[in-house]
Amino acid sequence: MTALVAVGAQWGDEGKGKLVDSLALSAELVVRFQGGNNAGHTLIVDGVKTVLHLVPSGILQPNTRNLIGPGVVVDPRVLVHELEEVRASGALKDPSRVRVSGRAHVIVDWHVSLDKARDEARAEAAIGTTGRGIGPCYEDKVARRGIRMADLLAPETLRAALERSAKEKNFELTQVHGWPPIDVDAVFEELVALGKQLEPYVDHTGHILDRALRDGKNVLFEGAQGTFLDIDHGTYPFVTSSNCVAGAVCAGAGVGPTNIDRVLGITKAYTTRVGGGPFPTEDEGPGGKWLGEKGQEFGATTGRRRRCGWLDMVALREAAIVNGFTSLAVNKLDILSGLDEIPVARAWKIDGKLTEDFPMTLEELARAEPVYEIMPGWTEDLTGMRQYEELPDNARRYLEQIQAWVDVPVDVVSIGPGRDQTIYRKDLFAK
Ligand code: GDP
Ligand code: IMO
Ligand code: MG
């Protein structure tokens, strides 16, 4: 049995979905433990593209079970739609392959409206949220007034919970933001109908997970977002509203830290970010434009153009610390082919002072200037390569330098979006 956590080491969109799909071949269970449909995880299998927002990325491997844990926030409309899509594609013949925790909190219409209205009201200081209601839903959870998946199956409890919230939500929507109010009757009816559709999937996911671990199965935990979007360890307030670091698995899925064996940190070979907030190695010139075009850097959830820049050792080392990476995966290495020189930030200068440590405050971070080391590039197309040894010398040098600087082995290299375009230097589930 091996329990492996796979998390983003940057600002999300590192290619987690692609790797989780590939790794899921060896896992009996794949578990989402935080975030919601702000995530957009892209899988390409036999040339067919699937984008998943809530259903774990193990769904396209026919023998995995897929759990949505209590730490996830679930928009039931999106879940029903996504289940229909995977069923229609033939990937979900056995519905017992998906289970959602009865304790997972539910995103209601007013969470979505408030998310959008509040981010609009922030104007210049907008976070650039995905507008999916994630923040307001987590707020209600922490304020102990949320609605959970199990409540959708208990209409009286649901009605009372909606009534309790509606007055306050509609007050803010109409009086503060000038938005139309939400009709509680309509919300209630829709949620009851969605509850009926989702009832077969609602379960105590913690018990399923516990049984799998006791039976010695391989379990893969799929992170959403990334380290620097984490509510505590990220670039607050330009973050999401959940913990995305590896430690969040314990609370979000319901598993003890002593059960976790390995942590895979996933990074791109360069860096991207969607939405507002500091990004020291962002390249707003031709370099960043080139990366965005070659890497097709558009958000899988909102379609927004991703900001692009270079790999950053200060950030990656911080990610290794807060997640406890045992392995690194470097994705999209193929995109760097054709560059004569590849800049990598080795350190930052903040107010003229050189530092290798991630600063404590957003203000310091906003003033950070990267200090680049220039690595030699390569011209070869990597997308057909399947062995580490096939990679050009300078590509291997790039990976080995990252490994040395972060002090975590690069055990996985991705050289294309397809499931098979993955080079494993080690079996991450082997004991
Ligand atoms: P996630 O949110 O971390 O799952 O990542 P996204 O799916 O949002 O974004 C990653 C994008 O890069 C997707 O379009 C993937 O198909 C693509 N991708 C992943 N790995 C590779 C790779 O190694 N090479 C190339 N060219 N594309 C990749
Ligand atoms: P995956 O799992 C990239 C960003 C948003 C915004 C901030 C807060 O695909 O990597 P939210 O809607 O969560 O309140 O938005 O976080 N964000 C992501 N960026 N990938 C994601 O998920 C993201 N999920 C949220 O753009 O800046
Ligand atoms: Mg994504």
Coordinates of C-alpha atoms and ligand atoms in Angstrom, one line a residue:
M1 CA 0.0 0.0 0.0
T2 CA 1.2 3.5 -0.9
A3 CA -0.6 6.7 -0.2
L4 CA 0.7 9.4 -2.6
V5 CA -0.3 13.0 -2.5
A6 CA 0.0 15.0 -5.8
V7 CA -0.1 18.8 -5.4
G8 CA 0.7 21.9 -7.4
A9 CA 3.9 23.6 -6.6
Q10 CA 3.1 27.0 -8.2
W11 CA -0.1 29.0 -8.8
G12 CA -2.2 26.1 -10.2
D13 CA -2.5 24.6 -13.7
E14 CA 0.8 22.8 -13.4
G15 CA -0.7 19.8 -15.2
K16 CA -2.0 17.9 -12.1
G17 CA -4.9 16.4 -14.0
K18 CA -2.6 14.9 -16.7
L19 CA -0.3 13.3 -14.2
V20 CA -3.1 12.1 -11.9
D21 CA -4.7 10.4 -14.8
S22 CA -1.4 8.7 -15.7
L23 CA -0.6 7.7 -12.1
A24 CA -4.1 6.4 -11.5
L25 CA -3.3 3.4 -13.6
S26 CA -1.6 2.1 -10.4
A27 CA -4.1 3.4 -7.9
E28 CA -7.3 1.8 -6.6
L29 CA -8.6 5.1 -5.2
V30 CA -8.2 8.7 -6.4
V31 CA -9.4 11.3 -3.9
R32 CA -10.1 15.1 -4.2
F33 CA -9.7 16.8 -0.8
Q34 CA -10.1 20.6 -1.3
G35 CA -11.2 23.2 -3.7
G36 CA -14.2 22.9 -6.0
N37 CA -15.0 23.6 -9.6
N38 CA -12.6 26.5 -9.6
A39 CA -10.3 23.7 -10.7
G40 CA -9.9 22.8 -14.3
H41 CA -7.9 19.6 -14.9
T42 CA -7.2 18.6 -18.5
L43 CA -6.8 15.0 -19.5
I44 CA -5.8 13.9 -23.0
V45 CA -6.2 10.2 -23.6
D46 CA -5.9 8.7 -27.1
G47 CA -6.2 12.2 -28.5
V48 CA -9.5 12.9 -26.8
K49 CA -9.6 15.9 -24.4
T50 CA -11.6 15.8 -21.2
V51 CA -11.7 18.8 -18.7
L52 CA -12.7 17.9 -15.2
H53 CA -13.7 20.4 -12.5
L54 CA -15.0 18.2 -9.7
V55 CA -14.8 14.5 -10.6
P56 CA -11.3 13.2 -9.7
S57 CA -8.9 12.7 -12.6
G58 CA -8.8 8.9 -12.0
I59 CA -12.2 8.6 -13.8
L60 CA -10.7 7.7 -17.2
Q61 CA -8.8 4.7 -15.8
P62 CA -11.5 1.9 -15.7
N63 CA -10.4 0.3 -12.5
T64 CA -10.1 3.2 -10.1
R65 CA -12.7 4.5 -7.6
N66 CA -13.0 8.2 -7.3
L67 CA -13.9 10.0 -4.1
I68 CA -14.8 13.7 -3.5
G69 CA -13.9 14.2 0.2
P70 CA -15.5 16.4 2.8
G71 CA -13.0 19.2 2.3
V72 CA -14.3 19.9 -1.2
V73 CA -17.0 22.4 -1.9
V74 CA -19.5 21.0 -4.4
D75 CA -21.7 22.8 -6.9
P76 CA -24.3 20.0 -7.4
R77 CA -25.3 21.3 -10.8
V78 CA -21.8 21.1 -12.0
L79 CA -21.3 17.6 -10.5
V80 CA -24.5 16.3 -12.2
H81 CA -23.4 17.8 -15.5
E82 CA -19.9 16.4 -15.2
L83 CA -21.2 12.9 -14.3
E84 CA -23.5 13.0 -17.3
E85 CA -20.5 13.9 -19.5
V86 CA -18.3 11.1 -18.3
R87 CA -21.2 8.7 -18.5
A88 CA -21.9 9.8 -22.1
S89 CA -18.3 9.3 -23.1
G90 CA -18.5 5.7 -21.8
A91 CA -16.1 6.3 -18.9
L92 CA -18.6 5.7 -16.2
K93 CA -20.4 2.4 -16.8
D94 CA -20.3 1.6 -13.0
P95 CA -21.7 4.4 -10.9
S96 CA -20.1 3.0 -7.8
R97 CA -16.8 4.3 -9.2
V98 CA -17.7 7.8 -7.9
R99 CA -18.6 8.8 -4.4
V100 CA -19.1 12.2 -2.8
S101 CA -18.9 12.9 0.9
G102 CA -22.2 13.7 2.6
R103 CA -20.2 16.2 4.6
A104 CA -18.9 18.2 1.6
H105 CA -20.4 21.7 1.6
V106 CA -22.7 22.8 -1.2
I107 CA -22.3 25.9 -3.4
V108 CA -25.7 27.6 -3.7
D109 CA -26.7 30.3 -6.2
W110 CA -26.0 33.1 -3.8
H111 CA -22.4 32.0 -3.3
V112 CA -21.8 32.4 -7.0
S113 CA -23.5 35.8 -7.2
L114 CA -21.7 37.1 -4.1
D115 CA -18.4 35.9 -5.4
K116 CA -18.8 37.8 -8.6
A117 CA -20.4 40.9 -7.0
R118 CA -17.7 41.2 -4.4
D119 CA -14.8 40.8 -6.8
E120 CA -16.3 43.4 -9.1
A121 CA -16.6 45.7 -6.2
R122 CA -12.9 45.3 -5.4
A123 CA -12.3 47.1 -8.8
E124 CA -8.5 47.7 -9.1
A125 CA -7.8 45.3 -6.2
A126 CA -9.8 42.4 -7.7
I127 CA -8.5 39.0 -7.0
G128 CA -9.8 37.7 -10.3
T129 CA -11.6 34.8 -8.8
T130 CA -13.1 32.1 -11.0
G131 CA -16.5 33.4 -10.0
R132 CA -17.6 29.9 -9.0
G133 CA -18.7 30.8 -5.5
I134 CA -15.8 29.0 -3.8
G135 CA -14.9 31.8 -1.3
P136 CA -18.4 32.5 -0.1
C137 CA -19.2 28.8 0.3
Y138 CA -16.1 28.2 2.5
E139 CA -17.0 31.3 4.5
D140 CA -20.4 29.8 5.3
K141 CA -18.7 26.5 6.2
V142 CA -16.4 28.2 8.7
A143 CA -19.2 30.3 10.0
R144 CA -21.2 27.1 10.8
R145 CA -24.1 28.0 8.6
G146 CA -23.3 26.0 5.5
I147 CA -25.4 23.4 3.6
R148 CA -23.9 20.0 3.1
M149 CA -24.4 17.3 0.5
A150 CA -26.4 15.1 3.0
D151 CA -28.8 18.0 3.6
L152 CA -29.9 17.8 -0.1
L153 CA -31.4 14.4 0.9
A154 CA -33.3 15.9 3.9
P155 CA -35.7 18.5 2.5
E156 CA -36.8 19.8 5.9
T157 CA -33.3 20.4 7.1
L158 CA -32.4 22.0 3.7
R159 CA -35.4 24.3 3.7
A160 CA -34.6 25.5 7.2
A161 CA -30.9 26.1 6.4
L162 CA -31.8 28.0 3.2
E163 CA -34.4 30.2 5.1
R164 CA -31.8 31.0 7.8
S165 CA -29.3 32.2 5.2
A166 CA -31.5 33.9 2.6
K167 CA -32.3 37.1 4.4
E168 CA -28.7 38.0 5.0
K169 CA -27.5 37.0 1.5
N170 CA -30.3 38.8 -0.3
F171 CA -29.7 41.9 1.8
E172 CA -26.0 42.0 0.8
L173 CA -26.8 41.2 -2.9
T174 CA -29.5 43.9 -3.2
Q175 CA -28.5 46.6 -0.8
V176 CA -24.7 46.5 -1.0
H177 CA -24.2 45.4 -4.6
G178 CA -27.4 46.3 -6.4
W179 CA -27.9 42.8 -7.7
P180 CA -31.2 41.0 -8.0
P181 CA -32.3 38.8 -5.0
I182 CA -32.2 35.0 -5.1
D183 CA -35.6 33.2 -5.0
V184 CA -35.4 30.8 -2.1
D185 CA -38.3 28.6 -3.4
A186 CA -36.6 28.1 -6.7
V187 CA -33.2 27.3 -5.1
F188 CA -34.9 24.8 -2.7
E189 CA -36.7 23.0 -5.5
E190 CA -33.6 22.8 -7.7
L191 CA -31.5 21.5 -4.8
V192 CA -34.0 18.8 -3.9
A193 CA -34.1 17.7 -7.6
L194 CA -30.3 17.7 -7.7
G195 CA -30.2 15.8 -4.4
K196 CA -32.4 13.1 -5.9
Q197 CA -30.0 12.7 -8.9
L198 CA -27.0 12.6 -6.7
E199 CA -28.3 10.4 -3.9
P200 CA -26.7 7.2 -5.2
Y201 CA -23.3 8.9 -5.1
V202 CA -23.5 10.4 -1.6
D203 CA -21.6 8.3 1.0
H204 CA -19.3 8.3 3.9
T205 CA -16.1 8.6 1.9
G206 CA -13.9 8.5 4.9
H207 CA -14.9 4.9 5.6
I208 CA -14.2 3.9 1.9
L209 CA -10.8 5.5 2.2
D210 CA -10.1 3.8 5.5
R211 CA -11.0 0.4 4.1
A212 CA -8.8 0.8 1.1
L213 CA -5.8 1.8 3.2
R214 CA -6.4 -1.2 5.5
D215 CA -6.7 -3.5 2.5
G216 CA -3.3 -2.3 1.3
K217 CA -4.5 -0.5 -1.8
N218 CA -2.6 2.3 -3.5
V219 CA -4.3 5.6 -2.9
L220 CA -3.7 8.8 -4.9
F221 CA -4.8 12.2 -3.5
E222 CA -5.4 14.8 -6.2
G223 CA -4.7 18.4 -5.2
A224 CA -6.4 21.4 -6.9
Q225 CA -5.0 24.9 -7.3
G226 CA -1.4 25.1 -6.0
T227 CA 0.9 26.1 -3.2
F228 CA 0.9 29.8 -3.7
L229 CA -2.9 29.9 -4.0
D230 CA -3.1 28.3 -0.5
I231 CA -5.1 30.4 2.0
D232 CA -2.2 30.3 4.6
H233 CA 0.9 29.7 2.6
G234 CA 0.1 31.5 -0.6
T235 CA 0.2 35.1 -1.8
Y236 CA -2.7 36.3 0.5
P237 CA -5.1 37.8 -0.3
F238 CA -4.5 36.8 -3.9
V239 CA -5.3 33.2 -3.1
T240 CA -8.1 30.7 -3.1
S241 CA -10.2 30.0 0.0
S242 CA -8.8 26.6 0.9
N243 CA -5.6 25.0 2.0
C244 CA -4.0 23.4 -1.1
V245 CA -0.8 22.2 0.4
A246 CA -0.2 18.5 1.0
G247 CA -1.1 18.6 4.7
A248 CA -4.7 19.6 3.7
V249 CA -5.2 16.0 2.7
C250 CA -5.5 14.9 6.3
A251 CA -8.4 17.1 7.2
G252 CA -9.9 17.3 3.7
A253 CA -10.1 13.6 3.1
G254 CA -10.1 12.3 6.6
V255 CA -6.8 10.4 6.8
G256 CA -4.1 10.5 9.5
P257 CA -0.6 12.0 8.6
T258 CA 1.0 8.7 9.6
N259 CA -0.8 7.1 6.6
I260 CA 0.8 9.4 4.0
D261 CA 3.9 7.9 2.3
R262 CA 4.9 10.3 -0.4
V263 CA 4.3 13.8 -1.7
L264 CA 4.7 14.6 -5.4
G265 CA 5.2 18.3 -6.1
I266 CA 4.1 19.2 -9.7
T267 CA 5.6 22.2 -11.4
K268 CA 5.7 23.4 -15.0
A269 CA 9.2 23.9 -16.5
Y270 CA 8.2 27.6 -16.4
T271 CA 5.6 29.5 -14.4
T272 CA 2.0 30.7 -15.1
R273 CA -0.6 32.4 -13.0
V274 CA -4.3 33.3 -13.7
G275 CA -5.9 36.3 -11.9
G276 CA -4.3 39.1 -9.8
G277 CA -1.4 39.1 -7.4
P278 CA 2.4 39.2 -7.3
F279 CA 4.4 37.0 -9.7
P280 CA 8.1 38.0 -9.5
T281 CA 9.3 36.1 -12.6
E282 CA 6.4 37.2 -14.8
D283 CA 7.7 38.2 -18.3
E284 CA 5.4 40.8 -19.8
G285 CA 7.7 41.1 -22.8
P286 CA 8.2 38.8 -25.8
G287 CA 9.5 35.9 -23.7
G288 CA 6.2 35.6 -21.8
K289 CA 4.2 36.0 -24.9
W290 CA 6.2 33.2 -26.6
L291 CA 5.6 30.9 -23.6
G292 CA 1.9 31.7 -23.6
E293 CA 1.5 31.0 -27.3
K294 CA 3.6 27.9 -27.5
G295 CA 2.2 26.5 -24.2
Q296 CA -1.4 27.4 -25.1
E297 CA -1.8 29.1 -21.8
F298 CA -5.5 29.7 -21.4
G299 CA -7.4 28.8 -18.3
A300 CA -9.3 25.4 -18.4
T301 CA -12.1 26.9 -16.2
T302 CA -12.6 30.5 -17.3
G303 CA -10.7 30.6 -20.6
R304 CA -8.7 33.6 -19.4
R305 CA -5.2 34.2 -20.7
R306 CA -2.6 32.9 -18.2
R307 CA 0.2 35.3 -17.2
C308 CA 3.6 33.6 -18.1
G309 CA 7.1 33.8 -16.8
W310 CA 10.1 31.8 -15.8
L311 CA 10.8 29.1 -13.3
D312 CA 11.5 30.4 -9.8
M313 CA 13.7 28.6 -7.3
V314 CA 12.8 30.8 -4.4
A315 CA 9.2 29.9 -4.8
L316 CA 9.9 26.2 -5.6
R317 CA 12.0 25.8 -2.6
E318 CA 9.3 27.3 -0.4
A319 CA 6.8 24.9 -2.0
A320 CA 9.1 22.0 -1.1
I321 CA 9.3 23.2 2.5
V322 CA 5.6 23.7 3.1
N323 CA 4.5 20.5 1.3
G324 CA 7.4 18.1 2.2
F325 CA 7.9 17.0 -1.4
T326 CA 9.6 13.6 -1.8
S327 CA 9.5 13.8 -5.6
L328 CA 9.2 16.6 -8.2
A329 CA 7.4 16.3 -11.5
V330 CA 8.5 18.8 -14.2
N331 CA 5.8 19.3 -16.8
K332 CA 5.6 20.9 -20.2
L333 CA 9.4 20.6 -20.7
D334 CA 8.6 20.2 -24.4
I335 CA 7.4 23.8 -24.5
L336 CA 10.9 25.1 -23.8
S337 CA 12.4 23.5 -27.0
G338 CA 13.6 26.2 -29.3
L339 CA 14.9 28.7 -26.7
D340 CA 18.6 29.5 -27.0
E341 CA 18.7 30.5 -23.3
I342 CA 16.4 29.8 -20.4
P343 CA 16.3 32.2 -17.5
V344 CA 15.7 30.6 -14.0
A345 CA 15.4 32.8 -10.9
R346 CA 18.0 31.6 -8.4
A347 CA 17.3 34.4 -5.8
W348 CA 15.4 37.6 -5.4
K349 CA 16.5 41.1 -4.6
I350 CA 14.1 42.9 -2.2
D351 CA 15.0 46.6 -1.5
G352 CA 18.5 45.9 -2.9
K353 CA 19.1 42.9 -0.6
L354 CA 19.7 39.5 -2.0
T355 CA 17.5 36.7 -0.6
E356 CA 16.8 33.1 -1.3
D357 CA 14.0 33.0 1.2
F358 CA 10.3 33.6 0.4
P359 CA 9.4 36.8 2.3
M360 CA 6.7 37.0 5.0
T361 CA 4.6 39.8 3.6
L362 CA 2.8 40.6 0.3
E363 CA 4.4 44.0 0.3
E364 CA 8.0 42.5 0.3
L365 CA 6.9 40.0 -2.3
A366 CA 5.5 42.7 -4.6
R367 CA 8.9 44.4 -4.5
A368 CA 10.9 41.2 -5.2
E369 CA 13.0 41.3 -8.3
P370 CA 14.3 38.0 -9.7
V371 CA 18.0 37.4 -10.0
Y372 CA 18.3 35.1 -13.1
E373 CA 20.8 32.5 -13.9
I374 CA 20.8 31.7 -17.6
M375 CA 20.6 28.0 -18.6
P376 CA 21.5 26.8 -22.1
G377 CA 18.5 25.7 -24.2
W378 CA 17.9 23.0 -26.8
T379 CA 16.2 22.7 -30.1
E380 CA 15.0 19.1 -30.3
D381 CA 11.3 18.2 -30.2
L382 CA 10.8 16.2 -27.0
T383 CA 7.2 15.1 -27.5
G384 CA 8.1 11.6 -28.9
M385 CA 10.8 10.8 -26.3
R386 CA 9.9 8.1 -23.7
Q387 CA 13.2 7.6 -21.9
Y388 CA 15.1 10.1 -19.7
E389 CA 18.3 9.2 -21.5
E390 CA 16.8 10.3 -24.9
L391 CA 16.4 13.9 -23.7
P392 CA 19.0 16.4 -25.1
D393 CA 22.0 17.0 -22.8
N394 CA 20.8 20.6 -22.0
A395 CA 17.3 19.5 -21.1
R396 CA 18.8 16.9 -18.7
R397 CA 21.1 19.6 -17.4
Y398 CA 18.1 21.9 -16.8
L399 CA 16.3 19.2 -14.8
E400 CA 19.3 18.2 -12.8
Q401 CA 20.0 21.8 -11.9
I402 CA 16.4 22.2 -10.6
Q403 CA 16.8 19.0 -8.7
A404 CA 20.1 20.2 -7.1
W405 CA 18.7 23.7 -6.3
V406 CA 15.4 22.4 -4.8
D407 CA 17.1 19.4 -3.3
V408 CA 14.2 17.1 -4.3
P409 CA 14.6 14.4 -7.0
V410 CA 12.9 15.1 -10.4
D411 CA 11.3 11.6 -10.7
V412 CA 8.7 12.5 -13.4
V413 CA 9.1 14.5 -16.6
S414 CA 6.2 15.4 -18.8
I415 CA 6.9 16.1 -22.5
G416 CA 3.4 16.4 -23.9
P417 CA -0.3 16.6 -22.8
G418 CA -1.1 13.0 -23.6
R419 CA -1.2 10.2 -21.0
D420 CA 1.7 8.4 -22.5
Q421 CA 3.9 11.5 -22.9
T422 CA 5.3 11.0 -19.4
I423 CA 8.7 9.8 -18.3
Y424 CA 8.9 8.1 -14.9
R425 CA 12.4 7.7 -13.5
K426 CA 10.9 5.9 -10.5
D427 CA 7.7 4.0 -9.7
L428 CA 6.1 6.4 -7.2
F429 CA 3.9 3.6 -5.7
A430 CA 6.7 1.1 -5.2
K431 CA 7.7 0.5 -1.6
Ligands
GDP1 P1 -4.1 21.3 -13.8 O1 -5.1 22.3 -13.4 O2 -2.9 21.4 -13.0 O3 -4.6 20.0 -14.0 O4 -3.6 21.8 -15.3 P2 -4.5 22.4 -16.5 O5 -5.2 21.2 -17.1 O6 -5.4 23.5 -16.1 O7 -3.4 23.0 -17.4 C1 -2.3 22.3 -17.9 C2 -2.4 22.3 -19.5 O8 -1.2 21.8 -20.0 C3 -3.4 21.4 -20.1 O9 -3.9 22.0 -21.3 C4 -2.7 20.1 -20.4 O10 -3.3 19.4 -21.4 C5 -1.4 20.6 -20.8 N1 -0.2 19.8 -20.4 C6 0.0 19.1 -19.3 N2 1.2 18.5 -19.3 C7 1.8 18.9 -20.5 C8 3.1 18.7 -21.1 O11 4.0 18.0 -20.5 N3 3.3 19.3 -22.3 C9 2.4 20.0 -23.0 N4 2.7 20.5 -24.1 N5 1.1 20.2 -22.4 C10 0.9 19.7 -21.2
IMO2 P1 -6.4 24.2 -10.9 O1 -6.9 23.1 -10.0 C1 -5.3 28.3 -11.5 C2 -7.2 31.3 -8.9 C3 -8.1 32.3 -9.5 C4 -7.9 33.5 -8.6 C5 -7.7 32.8 -7.3 C6 -9.0 32.8 -6.4 O2 -7.0 24.0 -12.3 O3 -4.9 24.4 -10.9 P2 -11.2 31.3 -6.5 O4 -12.3 31.2 -7.6 O5 -10.6 30.0 -6.1 O6 -11.7 32.1 -5.3 O7 -10.1 32.3 -7.2 O8 -7.3 31.5 -7.5 N1 -7.5 29.9 -9.1 C7 -6.8 29.1 -10.0 N2 -5.8 29.4 -10.8 N3 -5.7 27.1 -11.4 C8 -6.8 26.8 -10.5 O9 -7.1 25.5 -10.3 C9 -7.4 27.8 -9.8 N4 -8.4 27.9 -8.9 C10 -8.4 29.1 -8.5 O10 -7.7 32.6 -10.9 O11 -6.7 34.1 -8.9
MG3 MG -6.2 23.9 -14.2

